[in-house]
Amino acid sequence: MRQLGEILLDEGLVTEAQLLAALDETMARGSSLGRTLVELGVLTEGQLVKALAAQVGMQFVDLDEYPVDRAATSLVPSALCRRYTVLPVGFEGNSLLLATSDPGNVMAVDDVRTISGRPVIAVISTHDNLLRAIDRFCRADDEMEGLSQAFEDEVPNTDTDLSRMGDVVDDDAPIVRFVNLLVTQAITDRASDIHIEPTEHDLRVRYRIDGVLHETQRSPKQIQSGVISRVKIMSDIDIAERRKPQDGRMSVVHNGRKIDLRVATLPTVWGEKIVMRILDNSTASLDLRDLSFLEENYATYHEAYTKPYGMILVTGPTGSGKSTTLYATLNAVSRPEINVITVEDPVEYRLAGINQVQVNPKAGLTFAGALRSILRSDPDVVLLGEIRDHETAQIAVEAALTGHLVLSTLHTNDAPSAITRLTEMGIEPFLVGSALDAVVAQRLARKLCGNCKEPYTPSPEEMRAARFPWVDGEAIPELMRPVGCVTCSKTGYRGRIALHEVMRVTEEIERHAVAHSSSADIAATAVSQGMIPLRYDGWHKVALGQTSIEEILRVVA
C-alpha cells in the first residue's frame, strides 16, 4: 500500500517542504498526517479524502458533480441514509455503488445490502458532501406524495369529516407523518415560511426560500381538514373555530436542534390557509457585524445605539429582517448593569438576560398599556415590537426624551418617510426631531451562490437601464452574475444579504420636521449629509460581487 505522503507529492497537492513541516508538526501533536495538513490549511477536506481513497484503492466521488442515479437512491429508505450518512449513487453491473465517508462501517454496508438485495461496492466522499447530497436526493416530497395518495385511496369522497384526524397521537398515522415531513423538509431546505393553502380542487404547499416562494407539493383535497386540524392541535389553536384568524406557536426537534414555529391561520373561501414562520434562534444571537453593513453605515448606526437615550427606528416591509437587526442591536447594548425590557407581538425569539413581554389584547395588555407599565419598571433600554398608533408613538417618543434608549420598527418604504409617518400619527413635529436619533431602512436581497457565480462585463445599455452609478465613457466594472448549480438548486442564489439606508437625524432634518417638509426634501438633505440610499447600498454590494443587478432591481424601487 502506498504511503499518503507519496500520493500527495505525486498529485502535486503538497511540496516536499510542506510535507516535512507537516510531519514534524504531526509528531509534536500526536495526530495523523492528513489531519495536520488540513488544520495547517495545506489541504482541503476534499483533497485529503480523495488522497485517502487512492491510498486504500477505492474510488472517490464528488457528489456535487457526480451524476447520481435516482433509481439507485430509491432502493434505500431516506431514514437509513440519514442514520448512517450514506447514499446509493449508481450501479456497477448488478452491484449498488454506495457513497460513504466511513468505509469501515460494516453495519451500514450490511443493512444497505439486505434492504436493496444487491451486492454493495463502497465509494468514498466527504462527510459534508454526503450531507448536502442526502438533503437533495432524500427529500420528503415523494413520501408526502405517497402518503397523500394513500389517504385519497382510503377516503374517496370529500364529504367525510376529517377534522378529527388531527387528534391522532400515533406517530405512524398518515396525517401525522405528512405534517412532520412537511415541516422537516422545509427546515432542511432553509425555508423561512411554510404556506399551506386550500384551493378549489387540492391543497397546495409552498416554501419561501431566500425570500421567494416555491411550490413543493399539491395534495388531494380530501386531506385538507386533517392536515389543518393536525397543525392547529400542535400549535395549541382552537380547532373548532374556523371563521376568524388565529395565532399559535409550536416547536419541533430537527437534527437534535429545537426549532420554534409561529403559526397563523386565515379563513379563505376554500378553507383555512396556514402560514408557519420558522424561527431560527441562531438569528437572534447574530452580531451586528454579521448583517453586512457598509463601514459608513455601521459607523453612523453604532454612534446612535451607543447613546444612553434617544429613539432608533428600523423600517421596511414584512420579512425584511427588521427583528433580526433589532435583536442584534440588543445583543450589542445588553449588559448585566443595564435593564432591558421588550414589548412584542409575538415574542419571536427568547433572549437570555432580557425581560420580554408578550402583548395580549384580550387581557387588555396592548402595546401602549404595556409600554406605560414598563416605564415604571426602571428600564434603561426599551424594545417596542412595532409603532402602530398615536398612543404608542407618543409614549415611545416621551420615553426617548426622558432618558431611555427606545428601539422600534415602523412600516415605511425608506428612512426619510419615518419622520413624515410619525407626524401623520399626530406626534408634534418638534418632538419627532428631538426624540429621533437615527432611522434604518432595510431590505433583503438574495446572495449569489459562491459555488457557481461567474464574472462578466455588462453592456453600457444594461448599466444605463439599471441606473448603475457609472459615467458613460468610463471603463465598465466587472460584476458577478448567477449561473445555477446543485448547491443552490439551480437558482444561482444561496442565502440573503441585507441592504441598508441609515439616516442620522441632524439639526437640518429636525428643521425639516418642524417645517412639515416632504419626505423627498428630507431625503435630499440626508443624502447631501452623507446618507447612502438603499439602491446605492445595493450597488456597492453588486460591485463587491455579493449579489446581482437583477436582484437589486427586484427588491429596491
Coordinates of C-alpha atoms in Angstrom, one line a residue, residues 397 401 423 427-435 510 513-514:
V397 CA -41.3 59.5 22.0
L401 CA -37.0 62.2 25.7
T423 CA -46.1 63.4 12.2
I427 CA -46.8 63.4 17.1
E428 CA -45.7 67.1 17.4
P429 CA -43.0 67.7 14.7
F430 CA -40.6 69.3 17.2
L431 CA -40.9 66.2 19.4
V432 CA -40.1 63.9 16.5
G433 CA -37.0 65.8 15.7
S434 CA -35.8 65.9 19.3
A435 CA -36.5 62.3 20.1
E510 CA -35.1 68.5 12.7
A513 CA -39.7 68.0 10.6
V514 CA -40.8 71.3 12.2

